[in-house]
XYZ file of C-alpha atoms in Angstrom:
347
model
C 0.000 0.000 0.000
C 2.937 2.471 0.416
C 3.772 2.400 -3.064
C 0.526 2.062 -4.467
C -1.691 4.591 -6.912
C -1.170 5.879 -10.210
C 1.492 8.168 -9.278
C 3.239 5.013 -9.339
C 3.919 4.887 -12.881
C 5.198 8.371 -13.401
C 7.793 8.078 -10.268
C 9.293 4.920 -12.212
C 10.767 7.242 -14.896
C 10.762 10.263 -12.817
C 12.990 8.384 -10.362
C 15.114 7.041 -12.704
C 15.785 10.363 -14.375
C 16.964 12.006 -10.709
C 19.135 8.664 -10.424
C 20.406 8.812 -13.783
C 21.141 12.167 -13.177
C 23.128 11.718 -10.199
C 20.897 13.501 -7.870
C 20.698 12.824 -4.259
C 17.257 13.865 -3.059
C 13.849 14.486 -4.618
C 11.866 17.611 -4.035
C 8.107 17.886 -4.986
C 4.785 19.691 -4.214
C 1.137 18.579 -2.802
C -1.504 18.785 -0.700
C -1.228 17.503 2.962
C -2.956 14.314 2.487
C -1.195 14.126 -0.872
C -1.202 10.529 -2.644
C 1.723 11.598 -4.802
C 4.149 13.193 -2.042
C 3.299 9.915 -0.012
C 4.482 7.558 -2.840
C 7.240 10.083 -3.662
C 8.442 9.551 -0.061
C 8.546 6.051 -0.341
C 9.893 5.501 -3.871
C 12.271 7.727 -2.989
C 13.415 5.532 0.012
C 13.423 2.363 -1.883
C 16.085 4.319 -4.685
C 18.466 5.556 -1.660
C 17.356 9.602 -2.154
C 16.499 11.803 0.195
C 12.502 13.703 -0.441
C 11.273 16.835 1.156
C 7.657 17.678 0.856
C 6.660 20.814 0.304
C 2.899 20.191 1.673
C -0.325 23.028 1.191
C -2.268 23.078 4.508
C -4.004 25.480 6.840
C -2.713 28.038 8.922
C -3.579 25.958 12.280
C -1.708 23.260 11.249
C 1.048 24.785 10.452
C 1.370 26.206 14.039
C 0.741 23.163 15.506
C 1.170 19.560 14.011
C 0.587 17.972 11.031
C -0.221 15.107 12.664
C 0.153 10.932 11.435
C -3.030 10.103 9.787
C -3.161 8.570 6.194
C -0.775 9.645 3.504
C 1.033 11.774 6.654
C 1.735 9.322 8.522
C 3.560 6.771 6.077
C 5.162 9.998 4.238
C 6.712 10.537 7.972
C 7.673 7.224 8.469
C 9.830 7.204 5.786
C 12.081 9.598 6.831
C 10.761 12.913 4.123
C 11.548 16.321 5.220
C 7.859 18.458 5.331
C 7.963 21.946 4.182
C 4.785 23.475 5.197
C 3.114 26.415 3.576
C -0.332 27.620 3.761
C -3.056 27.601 1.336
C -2.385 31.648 0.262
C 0.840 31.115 0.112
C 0.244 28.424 -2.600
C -2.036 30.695 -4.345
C 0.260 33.637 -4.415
C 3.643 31.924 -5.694
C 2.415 28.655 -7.159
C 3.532 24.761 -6.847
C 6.850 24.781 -8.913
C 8.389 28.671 -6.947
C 7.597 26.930 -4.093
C 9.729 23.683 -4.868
C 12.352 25.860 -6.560
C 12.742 27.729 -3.485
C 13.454 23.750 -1.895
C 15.665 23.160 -4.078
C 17.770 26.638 -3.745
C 18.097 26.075 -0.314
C 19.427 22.576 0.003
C 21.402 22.960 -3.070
C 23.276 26.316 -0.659
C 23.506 23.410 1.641
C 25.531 20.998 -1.368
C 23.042 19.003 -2.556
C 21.587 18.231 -5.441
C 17.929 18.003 -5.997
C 16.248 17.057 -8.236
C 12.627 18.860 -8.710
C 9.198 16.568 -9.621
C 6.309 18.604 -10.243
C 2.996 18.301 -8.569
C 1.562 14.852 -9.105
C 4.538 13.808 -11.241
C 2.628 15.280 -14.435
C 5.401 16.433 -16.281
C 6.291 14.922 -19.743
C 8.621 12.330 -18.911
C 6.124 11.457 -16.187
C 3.306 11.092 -18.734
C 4.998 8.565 -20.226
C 4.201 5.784 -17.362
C 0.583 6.117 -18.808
C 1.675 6.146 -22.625
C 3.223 2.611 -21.124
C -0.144 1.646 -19.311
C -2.547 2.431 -22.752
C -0.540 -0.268 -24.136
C -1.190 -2.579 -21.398
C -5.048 -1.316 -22.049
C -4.872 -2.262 -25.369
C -4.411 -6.014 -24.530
C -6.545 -5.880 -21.618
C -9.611 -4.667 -24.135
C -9.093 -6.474 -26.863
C -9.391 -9.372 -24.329
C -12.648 -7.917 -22.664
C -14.170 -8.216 -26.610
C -13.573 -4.439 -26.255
C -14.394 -0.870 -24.742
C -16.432 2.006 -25.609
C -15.201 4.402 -23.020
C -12.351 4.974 -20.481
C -12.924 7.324 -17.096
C -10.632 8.331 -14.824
C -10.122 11.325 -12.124
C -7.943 14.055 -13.344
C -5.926 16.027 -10.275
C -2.767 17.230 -12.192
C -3.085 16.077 -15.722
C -0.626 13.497 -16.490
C -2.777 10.376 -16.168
C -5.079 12.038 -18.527
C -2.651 13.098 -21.020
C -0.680 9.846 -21.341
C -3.851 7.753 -21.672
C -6.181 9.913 -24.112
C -2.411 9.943 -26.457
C -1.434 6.521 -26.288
C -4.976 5.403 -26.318
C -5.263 7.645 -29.437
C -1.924 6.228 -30.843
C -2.520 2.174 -29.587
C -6.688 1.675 -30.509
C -8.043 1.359 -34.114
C -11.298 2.539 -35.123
C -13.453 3.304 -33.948
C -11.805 5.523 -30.898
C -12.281 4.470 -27.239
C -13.955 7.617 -26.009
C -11.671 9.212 -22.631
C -13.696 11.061 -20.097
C -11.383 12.571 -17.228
C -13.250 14.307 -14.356
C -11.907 16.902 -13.006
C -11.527 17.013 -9.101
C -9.804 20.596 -8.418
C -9.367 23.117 -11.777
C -11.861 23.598 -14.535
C -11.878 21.887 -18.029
C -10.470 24.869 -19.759
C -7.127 24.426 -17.491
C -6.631 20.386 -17.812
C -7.385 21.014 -21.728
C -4.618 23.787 -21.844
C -2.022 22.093 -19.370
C -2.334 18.600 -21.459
C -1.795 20.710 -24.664
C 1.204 21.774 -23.032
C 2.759 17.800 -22.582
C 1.837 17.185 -25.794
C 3.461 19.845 -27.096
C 6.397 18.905 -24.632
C 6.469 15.290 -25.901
C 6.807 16.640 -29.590
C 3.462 15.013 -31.099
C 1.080 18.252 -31.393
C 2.867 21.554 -32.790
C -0.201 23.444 -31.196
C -1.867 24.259 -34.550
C -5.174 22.323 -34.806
C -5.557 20.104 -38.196
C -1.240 20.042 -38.701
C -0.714 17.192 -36.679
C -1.765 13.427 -36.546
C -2.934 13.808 -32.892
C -5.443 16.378 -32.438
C -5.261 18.542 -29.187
C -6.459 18.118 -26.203
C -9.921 18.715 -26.691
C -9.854 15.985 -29.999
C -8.439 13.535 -27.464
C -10.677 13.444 -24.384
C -13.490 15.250 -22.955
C -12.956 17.107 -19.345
C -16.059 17.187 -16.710
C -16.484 19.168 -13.956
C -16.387 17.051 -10.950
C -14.916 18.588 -8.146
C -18.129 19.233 -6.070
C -17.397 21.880 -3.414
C -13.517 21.801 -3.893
C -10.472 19.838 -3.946
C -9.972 17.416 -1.159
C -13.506 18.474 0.225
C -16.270 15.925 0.466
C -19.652 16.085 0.284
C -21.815 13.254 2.197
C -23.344 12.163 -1.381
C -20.238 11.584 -2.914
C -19.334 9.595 0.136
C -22.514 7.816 -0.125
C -21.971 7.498 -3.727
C -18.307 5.616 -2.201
C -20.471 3.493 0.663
C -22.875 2.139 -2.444
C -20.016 1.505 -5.057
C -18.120 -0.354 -1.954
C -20.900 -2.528 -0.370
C -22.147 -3.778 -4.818
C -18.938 -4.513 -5.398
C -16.006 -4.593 -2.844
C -14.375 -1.979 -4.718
C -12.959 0.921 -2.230
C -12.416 4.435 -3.545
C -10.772 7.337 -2.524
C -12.749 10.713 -1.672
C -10.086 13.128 -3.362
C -10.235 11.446 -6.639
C -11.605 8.255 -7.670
C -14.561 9.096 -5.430
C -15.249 12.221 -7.132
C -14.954 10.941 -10.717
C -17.318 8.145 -9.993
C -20.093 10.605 -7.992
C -19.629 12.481 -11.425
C -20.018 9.948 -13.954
C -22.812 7.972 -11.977
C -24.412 11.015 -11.837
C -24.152 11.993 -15.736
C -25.581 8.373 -15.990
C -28.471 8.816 -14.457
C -29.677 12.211 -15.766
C -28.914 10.818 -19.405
C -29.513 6.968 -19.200
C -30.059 6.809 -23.111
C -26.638 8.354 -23.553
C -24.571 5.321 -22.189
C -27.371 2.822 -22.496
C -25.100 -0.452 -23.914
C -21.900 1.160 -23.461
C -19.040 -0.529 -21.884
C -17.284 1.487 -19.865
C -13.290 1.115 -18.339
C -12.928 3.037 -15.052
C -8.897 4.254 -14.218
C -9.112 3.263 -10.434
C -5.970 5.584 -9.084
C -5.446 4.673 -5.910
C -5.436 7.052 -2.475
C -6.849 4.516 -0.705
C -4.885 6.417 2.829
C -6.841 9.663 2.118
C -9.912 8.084 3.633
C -8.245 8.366 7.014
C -8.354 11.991 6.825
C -12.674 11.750 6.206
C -13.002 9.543 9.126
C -15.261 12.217 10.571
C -18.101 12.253 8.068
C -17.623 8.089 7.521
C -18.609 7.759 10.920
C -22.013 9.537 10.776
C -21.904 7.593 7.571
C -21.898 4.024 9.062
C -22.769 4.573 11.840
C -25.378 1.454 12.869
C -24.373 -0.006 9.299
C -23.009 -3.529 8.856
C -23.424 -5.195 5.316
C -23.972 -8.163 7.147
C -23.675 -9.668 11.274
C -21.210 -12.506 11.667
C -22.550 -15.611 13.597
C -20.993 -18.036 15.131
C -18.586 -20.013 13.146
C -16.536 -19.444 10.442
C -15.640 -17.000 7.769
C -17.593 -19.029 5.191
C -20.555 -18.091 6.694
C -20.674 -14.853 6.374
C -19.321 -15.110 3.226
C -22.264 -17.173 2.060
C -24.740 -14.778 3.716
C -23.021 -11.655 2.103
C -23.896 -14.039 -1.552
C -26.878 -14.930 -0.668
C -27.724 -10.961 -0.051
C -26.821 -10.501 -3.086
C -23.533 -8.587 -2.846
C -20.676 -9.557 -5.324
C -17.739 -8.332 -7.074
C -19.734 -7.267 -10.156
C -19.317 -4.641 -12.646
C -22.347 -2.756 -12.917
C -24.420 -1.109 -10.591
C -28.112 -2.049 -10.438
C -29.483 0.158 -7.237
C -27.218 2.608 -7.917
C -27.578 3.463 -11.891
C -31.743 2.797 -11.552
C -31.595 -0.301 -14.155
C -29.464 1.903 -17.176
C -26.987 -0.841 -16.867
C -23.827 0.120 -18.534
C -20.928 -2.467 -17.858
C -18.540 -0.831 -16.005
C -15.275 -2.121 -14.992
C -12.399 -0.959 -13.241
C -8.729 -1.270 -13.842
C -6.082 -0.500 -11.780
């Protein structure tokens, strides 16, 4: 679980570039709770470099604790350095001045950092997702195909390495991408992922003068960030509850919990408009930010138990749970109101 999430995939090139490199230490940007910084920590670790976090929190934390729960605490254990710096101060000077400023100061102190932008969406990052579309590709072709592939978009990268090397990898017709947005608006993820692909030299940011098409030709954005980043609301954690107790699948509230609120919900105000689809959903990961919600999950489930164990053995409730009719399935009955999509997830 430590090194776990799609942040995964980016860190094995990023990594390797800092250690190629000869760098000694790893510097990157996130939210407290953040997923990435967590896995950064820990990849970081496992490739004998030191990390310092530069983490975006409150001002009351700052002048207290931080504190050990979820991503925190394993991010901790591992030995990164925390950088703290409050939510206007993020605003004001942005994620990459902030790490900059990092890296000045331990490279006064001899070192030599080596800088990984927030989430790990940079370029060579996107290309652990231009590696996992090919994966995809075998996957689906397996499944007797796929009509659409979802996913939460935080930073970018995911998004831009699978709509391109879904683009590149898939005949016709195209496997539709749909990345919901959990923090910035669809005008932003469009723009940034024009930038990679502009970065990774296959769009020369002139629409109809390039085999790929921008952004906007490769996937479609939706708003899904409900009442901000990192900020739940107690139907998207019911939305989480529902998804969990039809199919053992756990989500995250930051992300994957937000795309799937978003997507159930486009579902169900326009049933005719994915009727018979088959749909891929991009599970990334973050299961340790549901620490940090414990709060809300306890008015949540509070009294709730999927099912009561009796006396004897595992089996039992196991057959109980069946014969209640929960399962590992892939679509999503109560939830969807009988439009029945297939939906399946990939991780």
């Amino acid at each position: 679980m430590q090194l776990s999430g799609n942040k995964v995939r980016k860190l094995e090139f990023l990594v390797a570039e800092a250690k190629r490199l000869g760098h000694d230490s790893i510097v990157t940007i996130g939210g407290i709770q953040s997923n990435h910084c967590r896995a950064t920590a820990v990849a970081a670790k496992y490739a004998g470099l030191d990390c310092h976090l530069v983490l975006r929190t409150s001002r009351q934390v700052i002048d207290s604790d931080p504190g050990l729960t979820g991503n925190l605490l394993v991010s901790r254990l591992v030995g990164a350095t925390l950088h703290l710096v409050t939510k206007e101060e993020y605003a004001r000077e942005g994620s990459m001045r902030l790490g900059q400023a990092v890296v000045d100061q331990l490279r006064a102190q001899g070192k030599n950092p080596y800088l990984v932008p927030v989430g790990g969406s940079s370029a060579l990052g996107t290309w652990g997702y231009l590696q996992a579309s090919e994966e995809l590709r075998h996957q689906i072709a397996g499944m007797g195909g796929i009509s659409d592939v979802v996913m939460a978009c935080g930073s970018g990268g995911t998004s831009a390495g699978l709509c391109l090397g879904l683009h590149l990898a898939m005949p016709i017709p195209k496997v539709a991408v749909h990345a919901y947005g959990v923090c910035d608006d669809p005008d932003y993820f469009y723009d940034y992922i024009d930038g990679l692909l502009m970065e990774l030299g296959v769009w020369d940011g002139k629409s109809g003068t390039s085999n790929v098409p921008s952004a906007r030709g490769l996937l479609r954005v939706v708003q899904a960030r409900g009442t901000g980043y990192a900020m739940s609301t107690d139907a998207e954690l019911q939305t989480m509850k529902e998804v969990a107790e039809e199919t053992g699948v756990i989500l995250d509230p930051v992300y994957s919990g937000k795309a799937i609120h978003g997507l159930l919900a486009e579902m169900k105000a326009s049933p005719q408009a994915w009727q018979g689809r088959r749909v891929l959903f991009v599970h990334t990961g973050g299961l340790l930010g549901m620490y940090d919600k414990e709060d809300q999950l306890q008015q949540l489930l509070r009294g709730k138990c999927p099912f009561k164990f009796r006396r004897g053995s595992w089996r039992t409730a196991w057959d109980d749970a069946i014969k209640r009719g929960k399962r590992s399935s892939v679509d999503f009955p109560s939830i969807l109101h009988n439009s029945l999509p297939a939906l399946y997830f990939y991780w």
